[in-house]
Amino acid sequence: MKENGIKVVNLLKKFDDLIAVNDLSFEVKSGEIFGLLGPNGAGKSTTINIMTGLLHQTSGTAVIGGYDIKNKAHKVRELIGVCPQEPAFYPYLTGRENVEFFGNLHGMPKKFLKQRTDELLEMVGLVEGATRQAGKYSGGMIRRISLVMALINDPKIAFLDEPTVAMDVQSRRATWDFIKKLKTQGKTVILTTHYIEEAESLCDRVGIIDRGTLLALDTPRALMKEHGAKDLEEVFIKITGRKIRE
């Protein structure tokens, strides 16, 4: 496996009698943008939480950048950045202070941290907003500062769990460009989204899951051709029998 690749092997997660992730296996190639799609409750966030060390699997494993999550979790954490579905930030700190706090947790040198913070704030259009208290941010601004916090340590692999939710159209498009730049930098991106056109536009390949089971995996174009569909949303409905937001 290449340095930035991911391999998920027979992953299973049970919560009492509920099977949230059901014998899930797939690979993410180094340097690709991979979309993990599914309706609400399909197991997307649970899968990401296991891969990033926030949850323990019932059985199976994942290998992230060459490190098994079961016995090399500390090595995995050094490689990844995570933008969670539910943002975690300190509302009484400014946007910049939140970013710098997370950078300090990673032990980043002060000069590089400032340079990296300036670069990322510019990329997401938050240079002016960075001096405001984060608790006064709009939903879209919170998502953008969460992206910066997730990527401040310049990770090789980025997990983005619905990064554009609550954003206006202009901010979403700017974030799309930002995610594309990550690919040009050689980073591997795992993206979950409820905006199906977002996955169609950004992702090299997508995996469609429902009830914790992988139903399809291929490029958006190949899936559309296979299912005789005009777009990825039509593919999704044909495969799962329901819309992505259900």
PDB file of C-alpha atoms in Angstrom:
ATOM      1  CA  MET A   1       0.000   0.000   0.000  1.00  0.00           C
ATOM      2  CA  LYS A   2       1.239   3.482  -0.825  1.00  0.00           C
ATOM      3  CA  GLU A   3       1.910   5.915   1.989  1.00  0.00           C
ATOM      4  CA  ASN A   4      -1.435   7.742   1.825  1.00  0.00           C
ATOM      5  CA  GLY A   5      -3.687   4.785   0.975  1.00  0.00           C
ATOM      6  CA  ILE A   6      -6.448   3.242   3.080  1.00  0.00           C
ATOM      7  CA  LYS A   7      -7.654  -0.334   3.305  1.00  0.00           C
ATOM      8  CA  VAL A   8     -10.805  -1.265   5.228  1.00  0.00           C
ATOM      9  CA  VAL A   9     -11.099  -4.989   5.943  1.00  0.00           C
ATOM     10  CA  ASN A  10     -14.295  -6.734   7.130  1.00  0.00           C
ATOM     11  CA  LEU A  11     -15.179  -3.855   9.433  1.00  0.00           C
ATOM     12  CA  LEU A  12     -18.055  -4.573  11.824  1.00  0.00           C
ATOM     13  CA  LYS A  13     -19.584  -2.303  14.450  1.00  0.00           C
ATOM     14  CA  LYS A  14     -22.485  -3.289  16.694  1.00  0.00           C
ATOM     15  CA  PHE A  15     -24.369  -1.107  19.168  1.00  0.00           C
ATOM     16  CA  ASP A  16     -26.293  -3.605  21.290  1.00  0.00           C
ATOM     17  CA  ASP A  17     -28.580  -5.299  18.712  1.00  0.00           C
ATOM     18  CA  LEU A  18     -27.960  -2.682  15.978  1.00  0.00           C
ATOM     19  CA  ILE A  19     -25.380  -3.424  13.290  1.00  0.00           C
ATOM     20  CA  ALA A  20     -24.150   0.006  12.214  1.00  0.00           C
ATOM     21  CA  VAL A  21     -21.289  -1.220   9.980  1.00  0.00           C
ATOM     22  CA  ASN A  22     -21.693  -4.657   8.435  1.00  0.00           C
ATOM     23  CA  ASP A  23     -18.581  -6.495   7.198  1.00  0.00           C
ATOM     24  CA  LEU A  24     -17.406  -3.445   5.261  1.00  0.00           C
ATOM     25  CA  SER A  25     -14.369  -3.721   2.968  1.00  0.00           C
ATOM     26  CA  PHE A  26     -12.965  -1.206   0.479  1.00  0.00           C
ATOM     27  CA  GLU A  27      -9.754   0.552  -0.510  1.00  0.00           C
ATOM     28  CA  VAL A  28      -8.962   4.217  -1.037  1.00  0.00           C
ATOM     29  CA  LYS A  29      -6.091   4.937  -3.385  1.00  0.00           C
ATOM     30  CA  SER A  30      -3.302   7.263  -2.371  1.00  0.00           C
ATOM     31  CA  GLY A  31      -3.974  10.814  -3.564  1.00  0.00           C
ATOM     32  CA  GLU A  32      -7.613  10.370  -4.559  1.00  0.00           C
ATOM     33  CA  ILE A  33     -10.790  12.056  -3.386  1.00  0.00           C
ATOM     34  CA  PHE A  34     -13.059   9.239  -2.249  1.00  0.00           C
ATOM     35  CA  GLY A  35     -16.733   9.811  -1.520  1.00  0.00           C
ATOM     36  CA  LEU A  36     -18.564   7.717   1.055  1.00  0.00           C
ATOM     37  CA  LEU A  37     -22.263   8.154   0.333  1.00  0.00           C
ATOM     38  CA  GLY A  38     -25.395   6.874   2.018  1.00  0.00           C
ATOM     39  CA  PRO A  39     -28.757   7.925   3.477  1.00  0.00           C
ATOM     40  CA  ASN A  40     -29.043   9.097   7.074  1.00  0.00           C
ATOM     41  CA  GLY A  41     -28.090   6.249   9.393  1.00  0.00           C
ATOM     42  CA  ALA A  42     -26.247   4.320   6.674  1.00  0.00           C
ATOM     43  CA  GLY A  43     -23.060   4.006   8.745  1.00  0.00           C
ATOM     44  CA  LYS A  44     -20.890   6.674   7.104  1.00  0.00           C
ATOM     45  CA  SER A  45     -19.961   8.649  10.200  1.00  0.00           C
ATOM     46  CA  THR A  46     -19.538   5.473  12.256  1.00  0.00           C
ATOM     47  CA  THR A  47     -17.086   4.154   9.666  1.00  0.00           C
ATOM     48  CA  ILE A  48     -15.107   7.407   9.691  1.00  0.00           C
ATOM     49  CA  ASN A  49     -15.125   7.529  13.491  1.00  0.00           C
ATOM     50  CA  ILE A  50     -13.613   4.041  13.600  1.00  0.00           C
ATOM     51  CA  MET A  51     -10.955   4.868  11.005  1.00  0.00           C
ATOM     52  CA  THR A  52      -9.964   8.011  12.893  1.00  0.00           C
ATOM     53  CA  GLY A  53      -9.858   6.371  16.327  1.00  0.00           C
ATOM     54  CA  LEU A  54     -12.974   7.959  17.844  1.00  0.00           C
ATOM     55  CA  LEU A  55     -14.758   4.594  18.048  1.00  0.00           C
ATOM     56  CA  HIS A  56     -13.556   1.028  18.494  1.00  0.00           C
ATOM     57  CA  GLN A  57     -14.735  -1.547  15.993  1.00  0.00           C
ATOM     58  CA  THR A  58     -16.437  -4.763  17.043  1.00  0.00           C
ATOM     59  CA  SER A  59     -14.275  -6.716  14.603  1.00  0.00           C
ATOM     60  CA  GLY A  60     -12.301  -6.238  11.413  1.00  0.00           C
ATOM     61  CA  THR A  61      -9.791  -3.452  10.949  1.00  0.00           C
ATOM     62  CA  ALA A  62      -8.536  -0.627   8.754  1.00  0.00           C
ATOM     63  CA  VAL A  63      -5.028   0.200   7.613  1.00  0.00           C
ATOM     64  CA  ILE A  64      -4.445   3.946   7.301  1.00  0.00           C
ATOM     65  CA  GLY A  65      -1.285   5.035   5.500  1.00  0.00           C
ATOM     66  CA  GLY A  66       0.279   1.651   6.237  1.00  0.00           C
ATOM     67  CA  TYR A  67      -0.684   1.580   9.939  1.00  0.00           C
ATOM     68  CA  ASP A  68      -3.286  -0.755  11.425  1.00  0.00           C
ATOM     69  CA  ILE A  69      -5.783   1.109  13.594  1.00  0.00           C
ATOM     70  CA  LYS A  70      -5.823  -1.757  16.115  1.00  0.00           C
ATOM     71  CA  ASN A  71      -2.191  -1.489  17.203  1.00  0.00           C
ATOM     72  CA  LYS A  72      -0.793   1.684  15.611  1.00  0.00           C
ATOM     73  CA  ALA A  73      -3.488   4.228  16.456  1.00  0.00           C
ATOM     74  CA  HIS A  74      -0.887   6.783  17.586  1.00  0.00           C
ATOM     75  CA  LYS A  75       0.813   6.566  14.170  1.00  0.00           C
ATOM     76  CA  VAL A  76      -2.527   6.964  12.390  1.00  0.00           C
ATOM     77  CA  ARG A  77      -3.245  10.152  14.356  1.00  0.00           C
ATOM     78  CA  GLU A  78       0.016  11.659  13.103  1.00  0.00           C
ATOM     79  CA  LEU A  79      -1.084  11.182   9.487  1.00  0.00           C
ATOM     80  CA  ILE A  80      -4.665  12.393   9.546  1.00  0.00           C
ATOM     81  CA  GLY A  81      -6.798  15.489   9.860  1.00  0.00           C
ATOM     82  CA  VAL A  82     -10.487  15.258  10.720  1.00  0.00           C
ATOM     83  CA  CYS A  83     -13.319  17.683  10.035  1.00  0.00           C
ATOM     84  CA  PRO A  84     -16.156  16.076  12.048  1.00  0.00           C
ATOM     85  CA  GLN A  85     -19.857  16.254  11.329  1.00  0.00           C
ATOM     86  CA  GLU A  86     -20.396  18.083  14.627  1.00  0.00           C
ATOM     87  CA  PRO A  87     -17.838  20.915  14.818  1.00  0.00           C
ATOM     88  CA  ALA A  88     -15.704  21.157  17.953  1.00  0.00           C
ATOM     89  CA  PHE A  89     -14.370  24.616  18.780  1.00  0.00           C
ATOM     90  CA  TYR A  90     -14.136  27.123  21.614  1.00  0.00           C
ATOM     91  CA  PRO A  91     -16.817  29.804  21.077  1.00  0.00           C
ATOM     92  CA  TYR A  92     -15.062  32.472  23.184  1.00  0.00           C
ATOM     93  CA  LEU A  93     -11.829  32.226  21.206  1.00  0.00           C
ATOM     94  CA  THR A  94     -11.445  33.916  17.845  1.00  0.00           C
ATOM     95  CA  GLY A  95     -11.247  31.796  14.724  1.00  0.00           C
ATOM     96  CA  ARG A  96      -7.485  32.298  14.549  1.00  0.00           C
ATOM     97  CA  GLU A  97      -7.048  31.463  18.239  1.00  0.00           C
ATOM     98  CA  ASN A  98      -8.962  28.204  17.741  1.00  0.00           C
ATOM     99  CA  VAL A  99      -6.734  27.263  14.812  1.00  0.00           C
ATOM    100  CA  GLU A 100      -3.548  28.133  16.702  1.00  0.00           C
ATOM    101  CA  PHE A 101      -4.723  26.178  19.743  1.00  0.00           C
ATOM    102  CA  PHE A 102      -5.114  23.031  17.631  1.00  0.00           C
ATOM    103  CA  GLY A 103      -1.767  23.683  15.978  1.00  0.00           C
ATOM    104  CA  ASN A 104      -0.110  23.888  19.386  1.00  0.00           C
ATOM    105  CA  LEU A 105      -1.703  20.556  20.338  1.00  0.00           C
ATOM    106  CA  HIS A 106       0.132  19.085  17.355  1.00  0.00           C
ATOM    107  CA  GLY A 107       3.383  20.605  18.623  1.00  0.00           C
ATOM    108  CA  MET A 108       3.855  22.729  15.491  1.00  0.00           C
ATOM    109  CA  PRO A 109       6.750  25.233  15.484  1.00  0.00           C
ATOM    110  CA  LYS A 110       5.428  28.760  16.064  1.00  0.00           C
ATOM    111  CA  LYS A 111       6.724  30.195  12.780  1.00  0.00           C
ATOM    112  CA  PHE A 112       5.315  27.354  10.668  1.00  0.00           C
ATOM    113  CA  LEU A 113       2.005  27.487  12.563  1.00  0.00           C
ATOM    114  CA  LYS A 114       1.539  31.183  11.750  1.00  0.00           C
ATOM    115  CA  GLN A 115       2.482  30.635   8.109  1.00  0.00           C
ATOM    116  CA  ARG A 116       0.160  27.646   7.797  1.00  0.00           C
ATOM    117  CA  THR A 117      -2.695  29.464   9.548  1.00  0.00           C
ATOM    118  CA  ASP A 118      -2.372  32.491   7.250  1.00  0.00           C
ATOM    119  CA  GLU A 119      -2.299  30.245   4.181  1.00  0.00           C
ATOM    120  CA  LEU A 120      -5.384  28.234   5.121  1.00  0.00           C
ATOM    121  CA  LEU A 121      -7.433  31.248   6.248  1.00  0.00           C
ATOM    122  CA  GLU A 122      -6.707  32.860   2.886  1.00  0.00           C
ATOM    123  CA  MET A 123      -7.732  29.690   1.033  1.00  0.00           C
ATOM    124  CA  VAL A 124     -11.128  29.494   2.769  1.00  0.00           C
ATOM    125  CA  GLY A 125     -11.782  33.256   2.692  1.00  0.00           C
ATOM    126  CA  LEU A 126     -11.661  33.842   6.458  1.00  0.00           C
ATOM    127  CA  VAL A 127      -8.781  36.294   6.840  1.00  0.00           C
ATOM    128  CA  GLU A 128     -11.017  39.111   8.132  1.00  0.00           C
ATOM    129  CA  GLY A 129     -13.417  36.842  10.005  1.00  0.00           C
ATOM    130  CA  ALA A 130     -10.559  35.159  11.855  1.00  0.00           C
ATOM    131  CA  THR A 131     -10.407  38.010  14.409  1.00  0.00           C
ATOM    132  CA  ARG A 132     -14.045  37.491  15.483  1.00  0.00           C
ATOM    133  CA  GLN A 133     -15.180  35.213  18.287  1.00  0.00           C
ATOM    134  CA  ALA A 134     -16.022  31.826  16.766  1.00  0.00           C
ATOM    135  CA  GLY A 135     -19.254  31.692  18.777  1.00  0.00           C
ATOM    136  CA  LYS A 136     -20.573  34.541  16.619  1.00  0.00           C
ATOM    137  CA  TYR A 137     -19.871  32.746  13.338  1.00  0.00           C
ATOM    138  CA  SER A 138     -22.569  31.726  10.892  1.00  0.00           C
ATOM    139  CA  GLY A 139     -23.004  28.025  10.152  1.00  0.00           C
ATOM    140  CA  GLY A 140     -20.971  28.348   6.976  1.00  0.00           C
ATOM    141  CA  MET A 141     -18.126  30.137   8.734  1.00  0.00           C
ATOM    142  CA  ILE A 142     -18.053  27.443  11.420  1.00  0.00           C
ATOM    143  CA  ARG A 143     -17.646  24.772   8.739  1.00  0.00           C
ATOM    144  CA  ARG A 144     -14.818  26.737   7.097  1.00  0.00           C
ATOM    145  CA  ILE A 145     -12.902  27.303  10.333  1.00  0.00           C
ATOM    146  CA  SER A 146     -13.433  23.605  11.136  1.00  0.00           C
ATOM    147  CA  LEU A 147     -11.748  22.738   7.836  1.00  0.00           C
ATOM    148  CA  VAL A 148      -8.780  24.931   8.722  1.00  0.00           C
ATOM    149  CA  MET A 149      -8.515  23.357  12.175  1.00  0.00           C
ATOM    150  CA  ALA A 150      -8.637  19.867  10.641  1.00  0.00           C
ATOM    151  CA  LEU A 151      -5.863  20.652   8.168  1.00  0.00           C
ATOM    152  CA  ILE A 152      -3.600  22.880  10.255  1.00  0.00           C
ATOM    153  CA  ASN A 153      -1.090  20.049  10.836  1.00  0.00           C
ATOM    154  CA  ASP A 154      -0.738  19.510   7.063  1.00  0.00           C
ATOM    155  CA  PRO A 155      -2.037  15.906   7.244  1.00  0.00           C
ATOM    156  CA  LYS A 156      -1.408  13.366   4.507  1.00  0.00           C
ATOM    157  CA  ILE A 157      -4.980  12.045   4.804  1.00  0.00           C
ATOM    158  CA  ALA A 158      -8.054  14.233   5.411  1.00  0.00           C
ATOM    159  CA  PHE A 159     -11.425  12.962   6.623  1.00  0.00           C
ATOM    160  CA  LEU A 160     -14.135  15.495   5.778  1.00  0.00           C
ATOM    161  CA  ASP A 161     -17.535  14.552   7.208  1.00  0.00           C
ATOM    162  CA  GLU A 162     -20.129  16.760   5.488  1.00  0.00           C
ATOM    163  CA  PRO A 163     -17.778  19.773   5.281  1.00  0.00           C
ATOM    164  CA  THR A 164     -20.161  22.056   3.353  1.00  0.00           C
ATOM    165  CA  VAL A 165     -23.367  21.596   5.358  1.00  0.00           C
ATOM    166  CA  ALA A 166     -24.974  24.970   6.264  1.00  0.00           C
ATOM    167  CA  MET A 167     -22.851  26.832   3.686  1.00  0.00           C
ATOM    168  CA  ASP A 168     -24.315  29.199   1.121  1.00  0.00           C
ATOM    169  CA  VAL A 169     -23.754  28.399  -2.547  1.00  0.00           C
ATOM    170  CA  GLN A 170     -20.771  30.734  -2.918  1.00  0.00           C
ATOM    171  CA  SER A 171     -19.011  29.309   0.135  1.00  0.00           C
ATOM    172  CA  ARG A 172     -19.710  25.764  -1.005  1.00  0.00           C
ATOM    173  CA  ARG A 173     -18.108  26.419  -4.379  1.00  0.00           C
ATOM    174  CA  ALA A 174     -15.073  27.996  -2.718  1.00  0.00           C
ATOM    175  CA  THR A 175     -14.782  24.937  -0.467  1.00  0.00           C
ATOM    176  CA  TRP A 176     -14.976  22.660  -3.521  1.00  0.00           C
ATOM    177  CA  ASP A 177     -11.981  24.518  -4.970  1.00  0.00           C
ATOM    178  CA  PHE A 178     -10.202  24.157  -1.625  1.00  0.00           C
ATOM    179  CA  ILE A 179     -10.770  20.382  -1.585  1.00  0.00           C
ATOM    180  CA  LYS A 180      -9.515  20.089  -5.160  1.00  0.00           C
ATOM    181  CA  LYS A 181      -6.320  21.866  -4.085  1.00  0.00           C
ATOM    182  CA  LEU A 182      -5.761  19.200  -1.444  1.00  0.00           C
ATOM    183  CA  LYS A 183      -5.671  16.619  -4.229  1.00  0.00           C
ATOM    184  CA  THR A 184      -3.102  18.639  -6.201  1.00  0.00           C
ATOM    185  CA  GLN A 185      -0.947  18.593  -3.036  1.00  0.00           C
ATOM    186  CA  GLY A 186      -0.986  14.785  -3.101  1.00  0.00           C
ATOM    187  CA  LYS A 187      -3.310  14.373  -0.136  1.00  0.00           C
ATOM    188  CA  THR A 188      -5.894  11.612   0.184  1.00  0.00           C
ATOM    189  CA  VAL A 189      -9.397  12.893   0.969  1.00  0.00           C
ATOM    190  CA  ILE A 190     -12.336  10.880   2.303  1.00  0.00           C
ATOM    191  CA  LEU A 191     -15.527  12.882   1.893  1.00  0.00           C
ATOM    192  CA  THR A 192     -19.054  12.293   3.110  1.00  0.00           C
ATOM    193  CA  THR A 193     -21.789  14.589   1.854  1.00  0.00           C
ATOM    194  CA  HIS A 194     -25.548  14.870   1.490  1.00  0.00           C
ATOM    195  CA  TYR A 195     -25.057  17.004  -1.628  1.00  0.00           C
ATOM    196  CA  ILE A 196     -24.914  14.368  -4.322  1.00  0.00           C
ATOM    197  CA  GLU A 197     -23.749  16.844  -6.982  1.00  0.00           C
ATOM    198  CA  GLU A 198     -20.809  17.622  -4.717  1.00  0.00           C
ATOM    199  CA  ALA A 199     -19.656  14.013  -4.811  1.00  0.00           C
ATOM    200  CA  GLU A 200     -20.216  13.842  -8.560  1.00  0.00           C
ATOM    201  CA  SER A 201     -18.102  16.952  -9.101  1.00  0.00           C
ATOM    202  CA  LEU A 202     -15.268  16.252  -6.665  1.00  0.00           C
ATOM    203  CA  CYS A 203     -14.794  12.519  -6.219  1.00  0.00           C
ATOM    204  CA  ASP A 204     -12.535  10.250  -8.224  1.00  0.00           C
ATOM    205  CA  ARG A 205     -14.533   7.288  -6.912  1.00  0.00           C
ATOM    206  CA  VAL A 206     -17.515   6.833  -4.616  1.00  0.00           C
ATOM    207  CA  GLY A 207     -18.677   4.028  -2.379  1.00  0.00           C
ATOM    208  CA  ILE A 208     -22.414   3.830  -1.721  1.00  0.00           C
ATOM    209  CA  ILE A 209     -23.430   2.216   1.561  1.00  0.00           C
ATOM    210  CA  ASP A 210     -26.766   1.568   3.228  1.00  0.00           C
ATOM    211  CA  ARG A 211     -27.479  -0.101   6.568  1.00  0.00           C
ATOM    212  CA  GLY A 212     -23.735  -0.496   6.999  1.00  0.00           C
ATOM    213  CA  THR A 213     -23.265  -2.527   3.821  1.00  0.00           C
ATOM    214  CA  LEU A 214     -21.319  -1.509   0.714  1.00  0.00           C
ATOM    215  CA  LEU A 215     -23.666  -1.615  -2.290  1.00  0.00           C
ATOM    216  CA  ALA A 216     -21.503  -0.109  -5.055  1.00  0.00           C
ATOM    217  CA  LEU A 217     -18.037   1.332  -5.630  1.00  0.00           C
ATOM    218  CA  ASP A 218     -16.672   2.947  -8.803  1.00  0.00           C
ATOM    219  CA  THR A 219     -16.136   6.291 -10.503  1.00  0.00           C
ATOM    220  CA  PRO A 220     -19.262   8.454 -10.789  1.00  0.00           C
ATOM    221  CA  ARG A 221     -19.116   8.194 -14.582  1.00  0.00           C
ATOM    222  CA  ALA A 222     -18.829   4.386 -14.519  1.00  0.00           C
ATOM    223  CA  LEU A 223     -21.732   4.062 -12.083  1.00  0.00           C
ATOM    224  CA  MET A 224     -23.925   6.315 -14.223  1.00  0.00           C
ATOM    225  CA  LYS A 225     -23.105   4.252 -17.295  1.00  0.00           C
ATOM    226  CA  GLU A 226     -23.686   0.936 -15.508  1.00  0.00           C
ATOM    227  CA  HIS A 227     -27.111   1.993 -14.234  1.00  0.00           C
ATOM    228  CA  GLY A 228     -28.204   4.013 -17.274  1.00  0.00           C
ATOM    229  CA  ALA A 229     -28.549   7.122 -15.132  1.00  0.00           C
ATOM    230  CA  LYS A 230     -28.279  10.784 -16.068  1.00  0.00           C
ATOM    231  CA  ASP A 231     -26.520  11.692 -12.806  1.00  0.00           C
ATOM    232  CA  LEU A 232     -25.170  10.202  -9.592  1.00  0.00           C
ATOM    233  CA  GLU A 233     -28.339  10.976  -7.648  1.00  0.00           C
ATOM    234  CA  GLU A 234     -30.339   8.752  -9.998  1.00  0.00           C
ATOM    235  CA  VAL A 235     -27.753   5.999  -9.475  1.00  0.00           C
ATOM    236  CA  PHE A 236     -28.111   6.397  -5.732  1.00  0.00           C
ATOM    237  CA  ILE A 237     -31.900   6.088  -5.837  1.00  0.00           C
ATOM    238  CA  LYS A 238     -31.740   3.024  -8.092  1.00  0.00           C
ATOM    239  CA  ILE A 239     -29.247   1.269  -5.816  1.00  0.00           C
ATOM    240  CA  THR A 240     -30.713   2.128  -2.401  1.00  0.00           C
ATOM    241  CA  GLY A 241     -34.359   2.663  -3.292  1.00  0.00           C
ATOM    242  CA  ARG A 242     -34.398   6.006  -1.520  1.00  0.00           C
ATOM    243  CA  LYS A 243     -32.998   9.518  -1.632  1.00  0.00           C
ATOM    244  CA  ILE A 244     -29.763  10.378   0.111  1.00  0.00           C
ATOM    245  CA  ARG A 245     -31.412  12.598   2.745  1.00  0.00           C
ATOM    246  CA  GLU A 246     -33.931   9.991   3.918  1.00  0.00           C
TER     247      GLU A 246
END
